[in-house]
Amino acid sequence: MTHPTRSFDHAGASVLVFGDAHAAGVAAAVAIASAIRSAVAARGKAVLGLATGATPEPVYAALVEMYRSAGLSFAEVSTYNLDEYYPMGPLDLQSYRSYMHRHLFGHVDLAANRAHILDGTVPEAFAARHAADFDRWIWADGGLDLQLLGVGRNGHIGFNEPVDLPTGEALSLPTRMVDLHPTTRADAGKDFGGEDLVPRRALTMGIAPILAARSILVLAFGPSKADAVARSLSGPVTSTVPGSLLRSAPGRVTWMIDEAAAAGLG
Ligand code: GLP
């Protein structure tokens, strides 16, 4: 079952509400497979922005299943992940590089030199240059056909945390090093064996390259995301709720959420 139980337009975005996370995950995988096929047909390649966290796990499971039994190929796909902790070794269990290997890269025919993740081992003095290069790689690859996103409980997207900035400046934020918000570090504590062990910084794709994607698919599941979903879709467009900045891309954003995450939408 990949059909939403209900759908509506809200503040320029399309909102699809599903019975559970699994159904939404399968629907997201179907949308990603369709984006891959049409980009490959049109340009000979597809460029995806990918996300980590618990939320996209059912999406990757469904994509791997489609690779194994439905003829979906990643041979002409390039991927750019949203973020990585800093510092972080690629083989560390908590790295997003190893997460992506476990959930997707290790199971499909995606070329290793087309699976791009910000490098948590880059020397600190070169981190800014590495982040700027990452944006140039995306641009040189023709831009993102589709960006997959989750949302943090505090409304963050990628690791673009709530900050107090004029909206125009927030919309222009490039890929860069950031300090992690206390809520983000508290939530990540379960993966690191305690909040104190969570890195204090991360590299994140910026708001500008996320918003430049030709389509954006945002997933959110469970009651803990209801407030972030409601504040992203209603109320002011503000850097203090990074998810609300997605309203600057009307017509290009689809939210796939469950009933619990939709609870605050009225
Ligand atoms: C993490 C990631 C985000 C993710 C979010 C939600 O910290 N950096 O990209 O979307 O927080 O995570 P989860 O899906 O586990 O709730």
Coordinates of C-alpha atoms and ligand atoms in Angstrom, one line a residue:
M1 CA 0.0 0.0 0.0
T2 CA 1.6 3.2 -1.1
H3 CA -1.4 5.4 -1.2
P4 CA -1.9 8.3 1.3
T5 CA -5.0 8.1 3.5
R6 CA -5.4 11.8 2.8
S7 CA -3.6 14.6 0.9
F8 CA -3.9 18.4 0.7
D9 CA -2.0 21.5 -0.3
H10 CA -0.7 23.6 2.5
A11 CA 1.3 26.8 2.1
G12 CA 2.6 25.9 -1.4
A13 CA 3.5 22.4 -0.4
S14 CA 1.9 19.1 -1.1
V15 CA 1.1 17.1 2.1
L16 CA 0.5 13.4 1.9
V17 CA -0.6 11.6 5.1
F18 CA 0.0 7.9 5.3
G19 CA -1.3 5.2 7.7
D20 CA 2.2 4.4 9.0
A21 CA 5.9 5.1 8.4
H22 CA 6.3 1.9 6.3
A23 CA 3.6 3.0 3.8
A24 CA 5.2 6.5 3.5
G25 CA 8.6 5.0 3.1
V26 CA 7.5 2.8 0.2
A27 CA 5.7 5.8 -1.4
A28 CA 8.9 7.9 -1.0
A29 CA 11.0 5.1 -2.6
V30 CA 8.5 4.9 -5.5
A31 CA 8.8 8.7 -6.0
I32 CA 12.7 8.5 -5.8
A33 CA 12.7 5.6 -8.4
S34 CA 10.5 7.7 -10.7
A35 CA 12.8 10.7 -10.3
I36 CA 15.8 8.5 -11.1
R37 CA 14.1 7.1 -14.2
S38 CA 12.9 10.4 -15.6
A39 CA 16.3 12.2 -15.0
V40 CA 18.2 9.3 -16.6
A41 CA 15.8 9.4 -19.6
A42 CA 16.2 13.2 -19.9
R43 CA 19.9 13.7 -19.1
G44 CA 21.5 10.3 -18.9
K45 CA 22.0 10.6 -15.1
A46 CA 20.2 11.4 -11.9
V47 CA 21.5 13.4 -8.9
L48 CA 20.0 12.7 -5.5
G49 CA 20.4 14.4 -2.1
L50 CA 20.1 11.9 0.7
A51 CA 19.3 12.0 4.4
T52 CA 20.1 9.9 7.4
G53 CA 18.5 9.3 10.8
A54 CA 15.7 6.8 11.7
T55 CA 13.2 8.5 9.4
P56 CA 14.5 7.4 6.0
E57 CA 15.3 3.8 7.0
P58 CA 12.1 2.4 5.4
V59 CA 12.8 4.4 2.3
Y60 CA 16.2 2.8 1.8
A61 CA 14.8 -0.7 2.6
A62 CA 12.2 -0.2 -0.1
L63 CA 14.8 1.1 -2.6
V64 CA 17.1 -1.9 -2.0
E65 CA 14.1 -4.2 -2.5
M66 CA 13.3 -2.4 -5.8
Y67 CA 16.9 -2.8 -6.9
R68 CA 16.8 -6.5 -6.1
S69 CA 13.4 -7.3 -7.6
A70 CA 12.1 -4.5 -9.7
G71 CA 14.9 -3.6 -12.0
L72 CA 15.8 -0.3 -10.3
S73 CA 19.5 0.6 -11.1
F74 CA 21.7 3.2 -9.5
A75 CA 24.4 2.9 -12.2
E76 CA 23.7 6.4 -13.5
V77 CA 23.0 8.0 -10.1
S78 CA 25.1 10.4 -8.1
T79 CA 24.3 11.0 -4.4
Y80 CA 25.1 13.9 -2.1
N81 CA 24.4 13.4 1.6
L82 CA 23.1 16.2 3.7
D83 CA 25.5 16.0 6.6
E84 CA 28.2 14.4 8.7
Y85 CA 29.4 14.8 12.2
Y86 CA 32.7 16.5 12.8
P87 CA 35.2 15.1 13.6
M88 CA 34.1 11.6 12.5
G89 CA 35.9 8.7 10.9
P90 CA 34.1 7.0 8.0
L91 CA 34.1 3.6 9.6
D92 CA 32.8 4.7 12.9
L93 CA 29.4 3.1 13.6
Q94 CA 27.8 6.5 14.2
S95 CA 29.2 8.1 11.0
Y96 CA 26.7 8.9 8.3
R97 CA 29.1 7.3 5.8
S98 CA 28.7 3.9 7.6
Y99 CA 24.9 4.5 8.0
M100 CA 24.6 4.9 4.2
H101 CA 26.8 1.9 3.6
R102 CA 24.6 -0.2 5.9
H103 CA 21.3 1.0 4.5
L104 CA 21.9 1.7 0.8
F105 CA 25.4 2.0 -0.7
G106 CA 26.4 -1.6 0.3
H107 CA 23.4 -3.1 -1.4
V108 CA 23.0 -1.4 -4.8
D109 CA 25.0 -0.7 -7.9
L110 CA 25.9 2.9 -7.0
A111 CA 29.5 3.7 -8.0
A112 CA 31.7 4.5 -5.0
N113 CA 33.0 7.7 -6.6
R114 CA 29.5 9.0 -7.1
A115 CA 28.4 8.5 -3.5
H116 CA 29.4 11.8 -1.8
I117 CA 29.3 12.5 1.9
L118 CA 31.0 15.4 3.6
D119 CA 34.3 14.2 5.1
G120 CA 34.4 14.2 8.9
T121 CA 38.2 13.6 8.7
V122 CA 39.1 16.7 6.7
P123 CA 41.7 18.8 8.5
E124 CA 40.0 21.6 10.4
A125 CA 41.9 24.3 8.4
F126 CA 40.5 22.9 5.2
A127 CA 36.9 22.3 6.4
A128 CA 35.5 25.5 4.9
R129 CA 37.2 24.8 1.5
H130 CA 35.8 21.2 1.6
A131 CA 32.3 22.5 2.3
A132 CA 32.5 25.0 -0.6
D133 CA 33.9 22.2 -2.9
F134 CA 30.9 20.1 -1.9
D135 CA 28.5 22.8 -3.2
R136 CA 30.6 23.1 -6.4
W137 CA 30.4 19.3 -6.9
I138 CA 26.6 19.4 -6.8
W139 CA 26.5 22.4 -9.1
A140 CA 29.0 20.7 -11.6
D141 CA 26.9 17.6 -11.5
G142 CA 23.9 19.6 -12.7
G143 CA 22.1 20.2 -9.4
L144 CA 20.0 17.9 -7.3
D145 CA 17.0 16.3 -9.0
L146 CA 15.5 15.3 -5.7
Q147 CA 16.5 16.1 -2.1
L148 CA 15.3 13.7 0.6
L149 CA 14.9 15.4 4.0
G150 CA 13.9 14.5 7.6
V151 CA 13.2 17.2 10.2
G152 CA 14.6 17.4 13.7
R153 CA 12.4 17.9 16.7
N154 CA 13.7 21.5 16.8
G155 CA 12.8 22.0 13.1
H156 CA 16.3 21.5 11.8
I157 CA 16.9 20.3 8.2
G158 CA 20.2 18.5 7.6
F159 CA 22.2 20.0 10.5
N160 CA 20.9 23.6 9.7
E161 CA 20.0 24.3 13.3
P162 CA 17.6 27.1 14.5
V163 CA 19.5 30.4 14.4
D164 CA 18.5 34.0 14.6
L165 CA 19.3 35.5 11.2
P166 CA 17.4 37.7 8.7
T167 CA 15.5 35.3 6.5
G168 CA 17.3 36.4 3.3
E169 CA 20.6 35.5 4.9
A170 CA 19.3 32.1 6.2
L171 CA 18.1 31.3 2.7
S172 CA 21.6 31.9 1.3
L173 CA 23.4 29.7 3.9
P174 CA 26.0 27.5 2.0
T175 CA 27.4 24.1 3.0
R176 CA 29.5 24.7 6.1
M177 CA 30.6 23.7 9.6
V178 CA 28.0 24.2 12.3
D179 CA 27.6 23.8 16.1
L180 CA 25.0 21.3 17.0
H181 CA 22.0 22.4 19.0
P182 CA 21.5 20.9 22.5
T183 CA 18.2 19.2 21.4
T184 CA 20.0 17.6 18.5
R185 CA 22.8 16.3 20.7
A186 CA 20.3 15.1 23.3
D187 CA 18.4 13.2 20.5
A188 CA 21.7 11.7 19.1
G189 CA 22.8 10.5 22.6
K190 CA 21.1 7.2 22.1
D191 CA 23.4 6.5 19.1
F192 CA 26.5 7.5 20.9
G193 CA 26.0 5.9 24.3
G194 CA 25.3 9.3 25.9
E195 CA 24.8 12.9 25.0
D196 CA 28.4 13.8 26.2
L197 CA 29.8 11.5 23.6
V198 CA 28.0 13.2 20.7
P199 CA 30.3 15.5 18.6
R200 CA 29.7 19.2 19.2
R201 CA 30.0 20.1 15.5
A202 CA 29.0 18.8 12.1
L203 CA 29.3 19.6 8.4
T204 CA 26.0 20.3 6.8
M205 CA 24.7 21.0 3.3
G206 CA 23.4 24.6 3.5
I207 CA 19.9 25.9 3.1
A208 CA 20.7 27.3 -0.3
P209 CA 21.8 24.1 -2.0
I210 CA 18.9 22.2 -0.4
L211 CA 16.4 24.8 -1.7
A212 CA 18.0 24.7 -5.1
A213 CA 16.9 21.0 -5.6
R214 CA 14.4 20.5 -8.4
S215 CA 12.1 18.6 -6.0
I216 CA 12.2 18.2 -2.2
L217 CA 10.7 15.2 -0.3
V218 CA 10.3 15.7 3.4
L219 CA 9.5 12.8 5.8
A220 CA 8.4 13.0 9.4
F221 CA 6.9 10.3 11.6
G222 CA 5.5 10.1 15.1
P223 CA 4.2 12.5 17.7
S224 CA 7.6 13.9 18.5
K225 CA 7.7 15.6 15.0
A226 CA 4.2 17.1 15.1
D227 CA 5.3 20.4 16.5
A228 CA 8.2 20.7 14.0
V229 CA 5.9 19.8 11.1
A230 CA 3.2 22.3 12.2
R231 CA 5.8 25.1 12.6
S232 CA 7.4 24.3 9.3
L233 CA 4.1 24.5 7.4
S234 CA 2.4 27.3 9.4
G235 CA 3.4 30.5 11.1
P236 CA 6.4 32.7 10.1
V237 CA 9.0 31.7 7.6
T238 CA 12.0 32.1 9.9
S239 CA 15.6 30.9 10.5
T240 CA 14.5 29.9 14.0
V241 CA 12.5 27.1 12.4
P242 CA 14.7 25.9 9.5
G243 CA 11.9 23.7 8.1
S244 CA 9.8 26.8 7.5
L245 CA 12.4 28.0 5.0
L246 CA 11.2 25.2 2.7
R247 CA 8.1 27.5 2.0
S248 CA 10.5 29.6 -0.1
A249 CA 10.3 26.7 -2.7
P250 CA 6.6 26.7 -3.4
G251 CA 5.5 23.9 -5.8
R252 CA 8.6 21.9 -5.3
V253 CA 8.1 20.4 -1.8
T254 CA 6.2 17.3 -0.9
W255 CA 5.7 16.3 2.8
M256 CA 5.1 12.5 3.4
I257 CA 4.1 12.1 7.0
D258 CA 2.0 9.9 9.3
E259 CA -1.1 10.9 11.2
A260 CA 0.9 11.4 14.4
A261 CA 3.2 13.9 12.7
A262 CA 0.3 15.6 11.1
A263 CA -1.5 16.2 14.4
G264 CA -0.6 19.9 14.7
L265 CA -1.8 20.8 11.2
G266 CA -5.4 21.3 12.2
Ligands
GLP1 C1 19.5 14.2 12.4 C2 20.0 14.5 11.0 C3 18.9 15.0 10.1 C4 17.6 14.2 10.4 C5 17.1 14.6 11.8 C6 16.0 13.7 12.3 O1 20.2 14.8 13.4 N1 21.1 15.3 10.8 O2 19.3 15.0 8.8 O3 16.6 14.5 9.5 O4 18.2 14.6 12.7 O5 16.5 12.4 12.7 P1 15.5 11.2 12.9 O6 15.0 10.8 11.5 O7 16.4 10.1 13.5 O8 14.4 11.6 13.7

